[in-house]
XYZ file of C-alpha atoms in Angstrom:
703
model
C 33.378 -94.934 10.156
C 37.095 -96.814 10.769
C 35.072 -98.477 14.487
C 32.318 -99.777 12.299
C 35.053 -101.519 10.466
C 36.066 -102.928 13.140
C 32.463 -104.225 14.060
C 32.495 -105.777 11.181
C 35.732 -107.821 10.920
C 34.805 -108.850 14.648
C 31.779 -109.998 13.488
C 32.780 -111.847 11.295
C 35.690 -113.791 13.120
C 32.836 -114.817 15.626
C 30.975 -116.089 12.669
C 34.210 -118.145 12.188
C 34.492 -119.569 15.380
C 30.963 -120.863 15.833
C 31.533 -122.536 12.129
C 35.010 -124.231 13.560
C 33.753 -124.837 17.108
C 30.696 -127.264 15.094
C 33.354 -128.626 13.131
C 35.355 -130.084 16.091
C 32.381 -131.138 18.462
C 31.355 -133.131 14.987
C 35.076 -134.025 14.236
C 35.461 -134.996 17.849
C 32.170 -137.130 18.243
C 33.253 -139.340 15.077
C 36.565 -139.874 17.105
C 34.711 -141.366 19.959
C 32.519 -143.906 18.365
C 32.154 -147.437 19.270
C 33.187 -149.785 17.312
C 31.291 -153.019 15.913
C 31.978 -156.497 16.019
C 33.920 -157.007 12.424
C 36.365 -153.738 13.395
C 37.319 -155.578 16.705
C 38.067 -158.649 14.938
C 40.565 -156.992 12.437
C 41.390 -155.317 15.067
C 42.680 -158.752 16.701
C 43.994 -160.078 14.050
C 46.174 -157.194 13.438
C 47.777 -157.658 16.874
C 47.729 -161.552 16.508
C 44.327 -162.570 18.029
C 43.111 -164.766 16.022
C 40.087 -165.702 18.320
C 39.348 -164.204 21.332
C 39.218 -164.938 25.059
C 36.421 -165.472 26.753
C 36.976 -164.117 30.258
C 36.027 -166.528 33.237
C 32.828 -166.877 34.244
C 33.159 -165.720 37.272
C 34.980 -162.518 37.058
C 32.315 -161.515 33.395
C 30.028 -161.696 35.571
C 31.650 -159.693 38.588
C 29.827 -156.928 39.193
C 31.687 -153.557 38.193
C 31.962 -150.708 40.607
C 30.614 -147.078 38.433
C 33.826 -145.170 37.457
C 34.497 -142.135 38.596
C 35.577 -138.453 36.919
C 37.266 -136.670 39.092
C 35.233 -133.331 39.431
C 32.659 -134.799 39.028
C 30.935 -134.858 41.869
C 26.970 -133.613 40.759
C 24.873 -134.330 38.048
C 24.927 -131.255 36.670
C 28.754 -130.984 36.578
C 28.761 -134.116 33.381
C 28.281 -131.047 30.818
C 31.819 -130.021 31.659
C 34.097 -132.541 32.706
C 31.950 -136.049 31.239
C 32.576 -137.175 27.873
C 34.498 -134.705 25.217
C 31.049 -135.276 23.017
C 29.110 -133.524 26.516
C 31.502 -131.089 26.671
C 31.402 -130.123 22.866
C 27.861 -129.645 23.010
C 27.765 -127.639 26.429
C 30.433 -125.901 24.569
C 28.728 -125.131 21.396
C 25.197 -124.119 23.524
C 26.833 -121.897 25.141
C 28.780 -119.600 22.094
C 25.196 -120.276 20.266
C 23.397 -118.775 23.215
C 25.884 -115.991 23.350
C 25.615 -115.048 19.326
C 21.936 -115.029 19.804
C 21.971 -112.577 23.096
C 24.707 -110.013 23.053
C 25.605 -110.143 19.333
C 22.079 -107.573 18.759
C 22.722 -106.130 21.773
C 26.448 -105.332 20.237
C 25.310 -104.590 16.815
C 22.189 -102.593 17.574
C 23.828 -99.791 20.982
C 27.466 -100.652 21.441
C 29.008 -100.559 17.908
C 26.590 -97.359 16.961
C 27.649 -95.612 20.089
C 31.077 -96.394 19.328
C 30.854 -95.355 15.762
C 29.548 -92.059 16.595
C 32.306 -91.509 19.205
C 34.888 -92.258 16.236
C 32.535 -90.317 14.049
C 32.736 -86.849 15.928
C 36.549 -87.126 16.456
C 36.764 -86.942 12.443
C 38.234 -84.156 11.620
C 36.590 -82.510 7.917
C 39.023 -79.482 6.846
C 38.281 -77.083 3.626
C 41.289 -76.627 2.102
C 40.106 -74.775 -0.726
C 36.453 -73.783 -2.420
C 34.912 -72.536 -5.685
C 32.230 -71.246 -5.536
C 29.826 -70.959 -8.663
C 27.099 -69.902 -11.240
C 24.774 -67.951 -8.541
C 21.303 -68.429 -9.047
C 18.041 -66.599 -7.100
C 18.290 -70.007 -5.209
C 21.130 -71.836 -5.685
C 24.891 -72.068 -6.208
C 27.054 -74.133 -7.344
C 29.713 -75.334 -4.833
C 33.469 -78.002 -5.346
C 36.025 -77.919 -2.844
C 38.894 -79.643 -1.560
C 38.720 -81.359 1.221
C 40.748 -83.106 4.293
C 39.245 -85.915 6.892
C 40.938 -87.022 8.543
C 39.292 -90.724 10.041
C 39.489 -91.177 13.662
C 38.798 -95.171 12.842
C 41.774 -98.390 11.544
C 39.424 -99.399 8.061
C 38.834 -97.824 4.572
C 35.528 -97.018 4.425
C 32.896 -95.532 0.928
C 30.333 -93.376 1.913
C 27.033 -93.232 0.118
C 25.652 -89.967 -1.408
C 23.906 -88.098 1.326
C 21.393 -85.677 1.532
C 23.221 -81.991 3.878
C 21.464 -80.054 6.041
C 23.402 -76.737 6.337
C 22.878 -74.782 9.630
C 23.627 -71.266 10.074
C 26.093 -70.130 13.227
C 25.328 -69.895 16.631
C 23.287 -66.639 17.884
C 21.013 -65.895 20.862
C 17.640 -66.779 19.167
C 18.928 -70.079 17.548
C 21.761 -71.809 19.908
C 22.366 -74.203 17.865
C 22.294 -72.416 14.141
C 19.589 -72.165 11.809
C 19.223 -74.642 8.506
C 19.882 -72.174 5.801
C 20.179 -74.680 2.754
C 20.817 -78.130 2.040
C 23.231 -79.963 -0.609
C 23.485 -83.917 -1.911
C 27.116 -84.910 -1.045
C 27.928 -87.048 -3.808
C 30.228 -91.103 -2.881
C 33.118 -91.093 -1.761
C 36.319 -93.242 -0.596
C 37.883 -93.374 2.787
C 41.609 -94.567 3.908
C 41.956 -96.361 7.500
C 43.804 -94.229 10.062
C 44.807 -91.040 8.709
C 43.615 -88.085 6.865
C 42.285 -88.432 3.292
C 41.506 -85.783 0.047
C 38.035 -85.821 -1.017
C 36.917 -83.394 -4.316
C 33.164 -82.866 -4.276
C 30.875 -81.007 -6.405
C 27.264 -79.897 -5.825
C 24.415 -77.777 -5.656
C 23.862 -75.425 -2.606
C 20.105 -75.355 -2.323
C 19.678 -71.780 0.169
C 16.444 -71.709 1.782
C 16.929 -68.856 4.353
C 18.717 -65.734 2.155
C 18.106 -63.472 4.715
C 20.895 -66.159 7.132
C 23.043 -66.930 4.816
C 23.722 -63.628 3.532
C 24.182 -62.352 7.217
C 26.862 -65.240 7.182
C 28.449 -64.623 3.481
C 29.110 -60.869 4.795
C 31.541 -62.608 7.074
C 33.165 -64.425 5.369
C 34.089 -61.444 2.946
C 34.696 -59.835 5.931
C 38.090 -62.117 6.804
C 35.706 -63.397 9.868
C 35.899 -67.241 9.712
C 32.199 -68.317 9.603
C 31.579 -72.064 10.979
C 29.327 -74.310 8.704
C 27.255 -77.027 10.384
C 26.518 -79.691 8.459
C 23.661 -82.819 9.448
C 22.692 -85.670 7.913
C 22.161 -89.326 8.505
C 24.600 -91.384 6.256
C 25.885 -94.803 5.252
C 28.852 -96.183 5.596
C 30.707 -99.219 3.678
C 33.285 -101.191 5.651
C 34.042 -104.998 4.712
C 29.989 -105.181 2.349
C 28.486 -104.481 5.445
C 26.326 -100.883 5.602
C 25.974 -98.742 8.949
C 23.644 -96.124 9.098
C 24.926 -93.434 11.541
C 23.826 -89.465 12.343
C 26.165 -86.839 11.613
C 26.904 -83.444 13.220
C 30.229 -82.269 12.072
C 31.052 -78.279 12.026
C 33.668 -76.597 9.887
C 34.877 -73.042 8.656
C 35.214 -72.658 4.793
C 37.454 -70.221 4.032
C 36.846 -66.116 4.745
C 36.968 -64.188 1.184
C 38.880 -60.676 2.259
C 39.080 -58.535 -0.610
C 42.100 -55.928 -0.069
C 44.034 -52.925 -1.468
C 40.710 -51.892 -3.918
C 41.741 -49.568 -6.520
C 39.881 -47.911 -9.543
C 42.790 -47.001 -12.510
C 42.585 -46.164 -15.941
C 39.584 -44.091 -15.656
C 38.611 -43.704 -19.512
C 35.658 -40.696 -20.486
C 33.287 -43.046 -22.140
C 30.113 -41.122 -23.080
C 27.377 -39.733 -21.424
C 23.800 -39.908 -21.231
C 21.448 -37.742 -21.615
C 18.171 -39.824 -20.965
C 19.943 -40.718 -17.370
C 21.648 -37.577 -16.998
C 24.706 -40.000 -16.067
C 28.484 -39.712 -17.488
C 29.955 -43.036 -18.403
C 33.322 -43.879 -17.473
C 35.491 -47.243 -17.998
C 37.934 -48.312 -15.554
C 39.625 -51.569 -14.360
C 39.033 -52.367 -10.761
C 41.184 -54.273 -9.147
C 41.434 -56.100 -5.503
C 43.864 -58.893 -3.080
C 42.622 -61.631 -1.895
C 44.627 -64.545 0.042
C 41.655 -66.398 0.865
C 41.885 -70.185 -1.650
C 38.313 -69.332 -2.561
C 36.979 -68.761 -5.796
C 34.276 -66.942 -7.000
C 33.607 -67.571 -10.482
C 30.755 -67.766 -13.640
C 29.258 -64.824 -12.023
C 28.216 -62.612 -15.257
C 27.966 -58.885 -14.704
C 27.797 -57.816 -11.063
C 26.403 -54.407 -10.742
C 27.660 -52.360 -7.348
C 26.060 -49.612 -5.813
C 28.936 -46.374 -5.241
C 28.660 -43.897 -2.392
C 30.873 -40.614 -1.737
C 31.017 -38.531 1.444
C 32.357 -35.367 0.671
C 33.540 -33.838 4.084
C 34.792 -37.270 4.593
C 37.360 -36.747 1.122
C 38.708 -33.162 2.397
C 41.779 -32.945 0.839
C 43.410 -31.773 3.759
C 42.561 -34.842 5.762
C 45.272 -38.027 6.212
C 44.901 -41.335 4.429
C 43.994 -42.871 7.396
C 41.177 -40.193 8.124
C 39.994 -40.285 5.229
C 39.192 -43.533 5.301
C 38.123 -43.192 8.681
C 35.321 -40.678 7.829
C 35.221 -41.540 4.101
C 34.960 -45.334 4.390
C 32.224 -47.951 5.037
C 29.647 -47.858 7.060
C 27.379 -45.900 5.075
C 26.404 -42.278 7.073
C 24.647 -39.605 6.937
C 26.502 -38.007 5.302
C 27.240 -40.348 1.993
C 25.503 -39.998 -1.244
C 24.673 -42.212 -4.094
C 26.741 -41.060 -6.767
C 25.895 -43.794 -9.226
C 26.823 -47.903 -9.915
C 29.286 -49.784 -10.891
C 28.986 -52.857 -13.427
C 31.896 -55.475 -13.570
C 31.906 -58.233 -16.568
C 33.110 -61.742 -15.727
C 33.379 -60.635 -12.415
C 35.790 -63.385 -10.877
C 37.668 -64.072 -7.439
C 41.808 -65.980 -8.310
C 43.824 -66.091 -4.919
C 46.328 -63.631 -5.478
C 45.637 -59.707 -7.253
C 42.732 -59.479 -9.273
C 41.266 -56.767 -12.204
C 38.017 -56.485 -13.372
C 37.226 -54.578 -16.310
C 34.355 -51.854 -15.239
C 31.841 -49.184 -16.482
C 31.233 -46.648 -13.992
C 27.165 -44.942 -14.399
C 28.175 -41.450 -12.347
C 24.789 -39.548 -11.946
C 25.507 -35.902 -12.483
C 24.926 -34.121 -8.615
C 26.818 -32.431 -6.517
C 28.798 -35.256 -4.986
C 29.475 -36.742 -7.613
C 31.034 -33.556 -9.540
C 33.147 -33.221 -5.982
C 34.504 -36.267 -6.529
C 35.560 -36.019 -10.261
C 36.995 -33.168 -9.865
C 39.428 -33.412 -7.118
C 40.215 -36.657 -9.286
C 41.243 -34.179 -11.975
C 43.208 -32.236 -9.059
C 44.845 -35.164 -8.061
C 44.024 -35.895 -4.636
C 43.687 -39.694 -3.970
C 39.342 -40.042 -2.770
C 37.841 -43.104 -1.338
C 34.545 -44.485 -2.544
C 31.938 -46.938 -0.777
C 30.888 -49.696 -3.424
C 27.645 -51.892 -1.964
C 26.839 -54.954 -3.780
C 26.240 -56.896 -5.477
C 22.729 -55.705 -6.318
C 21.572 -58.115 -8.788
C 23.278 -61.544 -8.466
C 20.026 -62.997 -6.115
C 18.751 -62.484 -2.912
C 21.276 -64.753 -0.618
C 24.407 -62.666 -2.379
C 22.820 -58.876 -2.820
C 24.542 -56.857 -0.403
C 27.475 -58.714 1.603
C 29.674 -56.191 0.151
C 30.487 -52.753 1.656
C 34.098 -51.442 1.560
C 35.978 -49.281 0.572
C 37.481 -48.110 -2.332
C 40.493 -46.551 -3.172
C 40.590 -44.256 -5.999
C 44.218 -42.158 -6.574
C 44.449 -39.013 -8.269
C 44.509 -38.242 -11.997
C 47.990 -38.278 -13.578
C 47.182 -36.064 -16.042
C 45.934 -32.237 -14.319
C 42.402 -30.494 -15.629
C 44.904 -27.400 -15.129
C 48.684 -27.271 -15.063
C 50.098 -24.346 -15.609
C 49.804 -20.294 -15.717
C 51.570 -18.574 -17.903
C 51.586 -13.880 -17.190
C 53.254 -11.968 -20.161
C 52.498 -7.635 -20.081
C 49.909 -8.066 -22.814
C 47.611 -10.009 -20.811
C 48.273 -8.879 -16.919
C 48.941 -5.296 -18.122
C 47.735 -4.154 -21.302
C 44.469 -6.807 -22.017
C 42.276 -7.520 -24.571
C 38.855 -5.581 -25.297
C 35.720 -8.514 -25.372
C 33.818 -6.923 -27.756
C 36.308 -6.005 -30.163
C 39.040 -8.255 -29.085
C 41.793 -5.632 -30.015
C 44.082 -4.221 -27.259
C 42.196 -2.102 -24.640
C 42.754 1.200 -25.862
C 44.671 3.287 -22.408
C 41.443 5.914 -21.968
C 38.710 2.863 -22.528
C 39.985 0.336 -19.741
C 37.532 -0.313 -17.660
C 35.632 -3.741 -16.443
C 33.465 -3.880 -18.753
C 36.039 -2.982 -21.655
C 39.054 -4.435 -21.316
C 40.165 -8.096 -19.901
C 43.134 -8.268 -18.405
C 44.708 -11.911 -16.251
C 46.669 -13.948 -17.489
C 46.363 -17.247 -19.670
C 45.937 -20.769 -18.151
C 46.454 -23.848 -19.082
C 45.906 -27.095 -19.101
C 45.782 -30.937 -20.964
C 42.646 -33.477 -21.018
C 42.635 -36.801 -18.920
C 41.136 -38.799 -21.448
C 41.348 -39.296 -24.956
C 37.731 -38.562 -25.977
C 37.035 -34.172 -26.062
C 34.590 -32.770 -24.156
C 34.393 -29.337 -22.946
C 34.259 -26.556 -20.120
C 32.042 -23.549 -18.964
C 31.187 -21.397 -16.604
C 34.613 -21.602 -14.352
C 35.106 -19.479 -11.536
C 37.776 -19.589 -9.406
C 39.791 -17.485 -6.439
C 43.547 -18.211 -6.895
C 45.696 -17.452 -4.045
C 49.752 -17.199 -4.197
C 51.023 -19.331 -2.214
C 53.063 -17.270 0.258
C 51.915 -14.073 1.902
C 53.756 -10.557 0.796
C 53.872 -7.226 2.663
C 55.065 -4.074 0.702
C 54.598 -0.394 0.069
C 55.747 1.350 -3.271
C 54.459 4.500 -5.295
C 53.331 4.742 -8.417
C 54.933 7.462 -11.247
C 53.840 9.143 -13.553
C 56.848 11.178 -15.293
C 57.645 12.308 -18.697
C 60.232 11.268 -20.924
C 63.372 13.003 -20.616
C 63.331 15.365 -23.203
C 59.383 15.459 -24.208
C 58.437 18.100 -21.620
C 58.283 20.321 -24.032
C 56.521 18.526 -26.505
C 52.961 19.790 -27.701
C 49.288 17.683 -27.015
C 47.289 17.782 -30.326
C 43.843 19.527 -29.869
C 44.835 20.778 -26.897
C 45.767 24.819 -27.426
C 49.047 24.378 -26.689
C 49.610 22.483 -23.420
C 52.726 20.401 -22.942
C 53.338 17.018 -22.284
C 55.202 18.167 -18.920
C 52.342 20.576 -18.164
C 49.328 17.718 -18.605
C 51.305 15.174 -17.071
C 52.651 16.862 -13.924
C 50.863 14.506 -12.149
C 51.799 13.657 -8.239
C 52.983 10.013 -7.489
C 50.677 7.268 -5.424
C 52.071 6.238 -3.175
C 50.644 2.732 -1.776
C 50.777 0.432 1.532
C 49.209 -3.430 1.362
C 48.595 -5.320 4.211
C 50.159 -9.219 4.145
C 48.175 -10.908 2.106
C 48.157 -13.653 -0.416
C 45.251 -13.037 -2.285
C 45.619 -13.452 -6.152
C 42.548 -12.693 -7.660
C 39.272 -14.482 -8.842
C 39.732 -16.504 -12.119
C 36.411 -16.743 -14.656
C 35.348 -17.604 -18.191
C 33.696 -15.237 -20.199
C 32.349 -14.493 -23.735
C 34.886 -12.582 -25.086
C 38.025 -15.339 -23.850
C 38.935 -15.849 -27.624
C 40.234 -12.195 -28.157
C 43.320 -12.709 -27.861
C 43.011 -16.137 -30.506
C 42.415 -15.396 -34.028
C 42.440 -19.113 -34.994
C 40.821 -20.340 -32.220
C 38.208 -23.742 -33.737
C 35.541 -24.135 -30.662
C 36.410 -27.436 -31.041
C 37.023 -30.812 -32.644
C 35.311 -30.699 -36.702
C 33.768 -27.318 -35.452
C 34.487 -24.051 -37.044
C 32.762 -20.717 -36.498
C 30.958 -19.115 -39.191
C 32.651 -17.040 -41.831
C 32.268 -13.491 -42.257
C 29.492 -12.366 -44.529
C 30.734 -10.161 -47.172
C 27.618 -9.182 -47.911
C 27.446 -7.256 -44.226
C 30.533 -4.327 -44.195
C 30.542 -3.184 -40.740
C 29.787 -6.633 -38.745
C 32.521 -9.997 -38.939
C 30.481 -13.173 -38.227
C 33.547 -14.618 -37.447
C 34.364 -12.645 -34.840
C 31.538 -12.043 -33.323
C 30.487 -15.397 -32.609
C 34.352 -16.146 -31.724
C 34.061 -12.863 -29.422
C 30.186 -14.610 -27.809
C 32.119 -17.998 -27.312
C 31.949 -18.905 -23.749
C 33.114 -22.758 -23.916
C 36.167 -24.214 -23.658
C 36.941 -27.362 -26.102
C 39.251 -30.037 -24.617
C 40.679 -31.735 -26.932
C 41.504 -35.605 -26.806
C 44.101 -37.181 -26.336
C 46.656 -38.583 -28.771
C 47.259 -42.469 -28.346
C 50.556 -43.531 -29.942
C 51.882 -46.882 -31.330
C 52.139 -48.380 -28.345
C 49.449 -47.264 -26.681
C 50.409 -45.232 -24.531
C 48.168 -41.758 -23.790
C 49.524 -38.393 -24.935
C 47.637 -35.386 -23.300
C 46.413 -32.598 -25.454
C 47.365 -29.530 -24.047
C 44.871 -26.419 -24.493
C 45.036 -22.696 -23.015
C 42.746 -19.877 -22.217
C 43.506 -16.232 -21.293
C 41.183 -15.982 -18.621
C 40.365 -12.478 -16.584
C 41.551 -11.588 -12.681
C 39.139 -9.378 -10.834
C 39.043 -9.140 -6.983
C 37.895 -10.678 -4.145
C 35.000 -9.817 -2.334
C 36.260 -8.009 0.638
C 39.272 -8.762 0.174
C 41.041 -5.847 0.092
C 44.047 -4.691 2.042
C 45.043 -1.479 0.326
C 45.763 1.123 3.215
C 45.742 3.594 0.599
C 42.463 4.302 -0.066
C 42.724 5.830 -2.890
C 40.700 4.386 -5.141
C 42.050 3.404 -8.585
C 45.641 2.527 -8.488
C 46.117 4.510 -11.767
C 45.284 8.381 -11.675
C 42.333 7.774 -9.508
C 40.452 6.814 -12.587
C 38.480 4.438 -13.253
C 38.879 4.303 -16.907
C 42.698 4.235 -16.931
C 41.965 0.615 -14.666
C 39.312 0.411 -12.046
C 41.219 -2.002 -9.096
C 42.903 -0.346 -6.379
C 46.994 -0.645 -6.104
C 46.901 -3.641 -3.808
C 44.860 -5.277 -6.699
C 47.226 -4.119 -9.708
C 50.351 -4.593 -8.029
C 50.028 -8.471 -6.302
C 51.970 -10.650 -9.169
C 54.028 -7.361 -9.673
C 54.949 -7.741 -6.803
C 55.315 -11.836 -6.254
C 57.459 -11.946 -8.909
C 59.527 -9.173 -7.880
C 60.278 -10.765 -4.551
C 60.701 -14.514 -6.529
C 63.146 -12.496 -8.761
C 65.809 -11.787 -5.591
C 65.881 -15.194 -5.568
C 66.515 -16.684 -9.048
C 63.535 -18.448 -9.111
C 60.734 -17.672 -12.965
C 57.572 -19.360 -11.361
C 55.415 -18.544 -8.792
C 53.663 -20.941 -7.386
C 49.184 -20.716 -6.770
C 46.229 -22.713 -5.580
C 42.838 -22.220 -7.336
C 39.624 -23.313 -5.613
C 36.527 -23.493 -7.852
C 33.983 -24.778 -9.960
C 33.294 -25.553 -13.603
C 31.113 -26.670 -15.547
C 32.040 -30.206 -17.275
C 29.910 -31.327 -20.976
C 29.660 -34.008 -22.344
C 27.355 -35.549 -24.850
C 25.093 -32.591 -23.646
C 25.632 -34.008 -20.083
C 26.460 -30.990 -17.244
C 28.070 -31.789 -14.358
C 29.823 -29.171 -11.735
C 33.133 -30.249 -11.153
C 35.309 -28.372 -8.492
C 38.938 -28.975 -8.260
C 41.258 -27.557 -6.116
C 44.945 -27.229 -8.089
C 48.274 -26.091 -7.422
C 50.442 -24.991 -10.196
C 52.888 -22.467 -10.925
C 53.270 -19.227 -12.881
C 55.270 -18.423 -14.978
C 55.830 -14.500 -16.038
C 58.083 -12.731 -18.075
C 60.510 -10.205 -17.533
C 57.949 -7.397 -19.149
C 56.539 -7.782 -16.055
C 58.768 -6.615 -13.117
C 57.989 -3.964 -14.975
C 54.607 -2.630 -14.303
C 54.640 -0.434 -17.248
C 51.035 0.604 -18.081
C 51.547 3.342 -20.937
C 53.111 0.898 -23.746
C 54.783 2.221 -26.508
C 54.349 -0.705 -28.067
C 50.988 -0.035 -27.372
C 49.569 3.589 -27.312
C 51.466 4.838 -30.385
C 52.751 8.536 -29.081
C 51.840 8.967 -25.396
C 53.333 6.215 -24.856
C 56.654 7.138 -26.399
C 56.246 10.727 -24.466
C 55.310 9.009 -20.994
C 56.134 6.562 -18.445
C 53.180 5.502 -15.774
C 53.654 2.679 -13.350
C 56.570 0.426 -11.185
C 58.871 -1.399 -11.133
C 60.561 -3.768 -8.963
C 62.677 -0.786 -7.443
C 59.624 1.146 -6.716
C 58.655 -1.289 -4.338
C 59.682 -1.886 -0.825
C 58.736 -5.423 0.857
C 58.051 -5.172 4.905
C 56.993 -7.111 8.135
C 56.397 -11.236 6.416
C 58.121 -10.272 3.352
C 61.041 -8.329 5.086
C 63.253 -11.327 5.480
């Protein structure tokens, strides 16, 4: 463009030179003209020669030798060294010939070559850009462009239609046309960089090729854009037409540190069988490229159960659970990101997540509630346009919830030793402590990580102690001193000493950390007379007309659903979790018994007293005794299992694995199978059980 300006200046100078020479010749011709007679007479009078002198005839008629100019040896030379007039016309003729012959050559051959050479040396750098308002076939683009003009003069560029080409590839070494745009007119200064701010509409003609190029940009790659066109350049009022073929690089849009936070359960949709969750999606962009006007962007979500195993390191989880999509990735739903825009720096977008009620979703949601970080793959957009859809396939980090579904467990003699009858709601009777009529276990406490109420049912967890235990002991039955001769009613004179003359039961428990299987079931609200089935809900009142049935009690004992009350929100917006609790029985995990005594039920061998072997019966007391030795009030366990989550009628089986503390009371350290408070007179005359002094820790527990 600068060369065109230079050529224009040279042409103007050439025309000026021709005009000047023409004037010079005319002036010289006027200056060398022969004066007439009157002029000669005036000249003579001015110089004192009133009369002309007549030359002698002999002299006047004498033959004169022709004047010879030096060097004019040939007739043809007189055009150059003859008179001034002749010489001037000769020069004018030569200049005119040069102008007529060389100017077209310079104008149409040499100048375009120079201009194209300088245009090729001109660099184009996109400093920043904004892509906005995409449709099915086009997108608005605004940019800040630096053009380094290699020419010495400024110029104006008319608007032109440019063809956009994709990067070179094997099948298209020069790229392939993928779209076009009209570049608005602009002005450049000479000999240096200039900044322009064009805004135009990019029309996409090859969606697949454009999509491929856009994927590279989102991956942080420097993707070259090649632009070709015929343009008109104006300099000094003179237009010049040249061809351009320029390559530039749009700033890559590398979005990193994707994270999902502030998850809140919105509602369940039974029509689509989906759970709808509100969340914030945040990410970081280091690029000067901006995206705006994209409206709502939809993306599909994929999850790998194996790739998000809680035992994996973050690096391994990203490698196995992150992109690309593999066979073990399962679609778990989609997210809708509202008012999607990207600016340089941190970006946060409000999002709704629509989760399909399938196995992978349950695993993901359960692990989130278990405080495990996870990696979810998002693929999108899916709803914008053919040339943009699917350009993103990236990892989305989802930190675990700060509030666990189950927070702690509490064990007392009432829950572990005595238990509750799931059919009557009363404490278990000493002779009716079988597996169907007495639930013994622990009280589980939890908190709701969401602001709304939802429900849980069908809980089943296998619980393991974090430490292994190995021990042996003795289960004793002895009459309280002074009660040996007390007669037992209705036995015909049999004394307490005679009736309970039962030998001690010795047991040995091998190395194990198995505590048992915990599960929810009807009757778990037996010890909760004031339990409510949910916010604003209640059990039916007792019908006074039925004297043998308590309808309120029966409804409570038949209820196997756990309401999870909504969290409260403080005045400053802080979420205050609401706690809940339930008591669940603990049974042996099939195939995990380590009882080496082989004597069956621990208490006198009677299933109706306690159906479990001595190791199952004593493991928690043994762990508590070991903790008490070092002054600890808690034992740490890990529970892994599943439960059914219910939101507005949508049911989702979630799997969790939670590490939590178990707090015990002092009465657990003395396992009294017949406590006085529960079994009346019998409890006052007989002791049956064991304490910490009756246990001997061996093997791994001896140190």
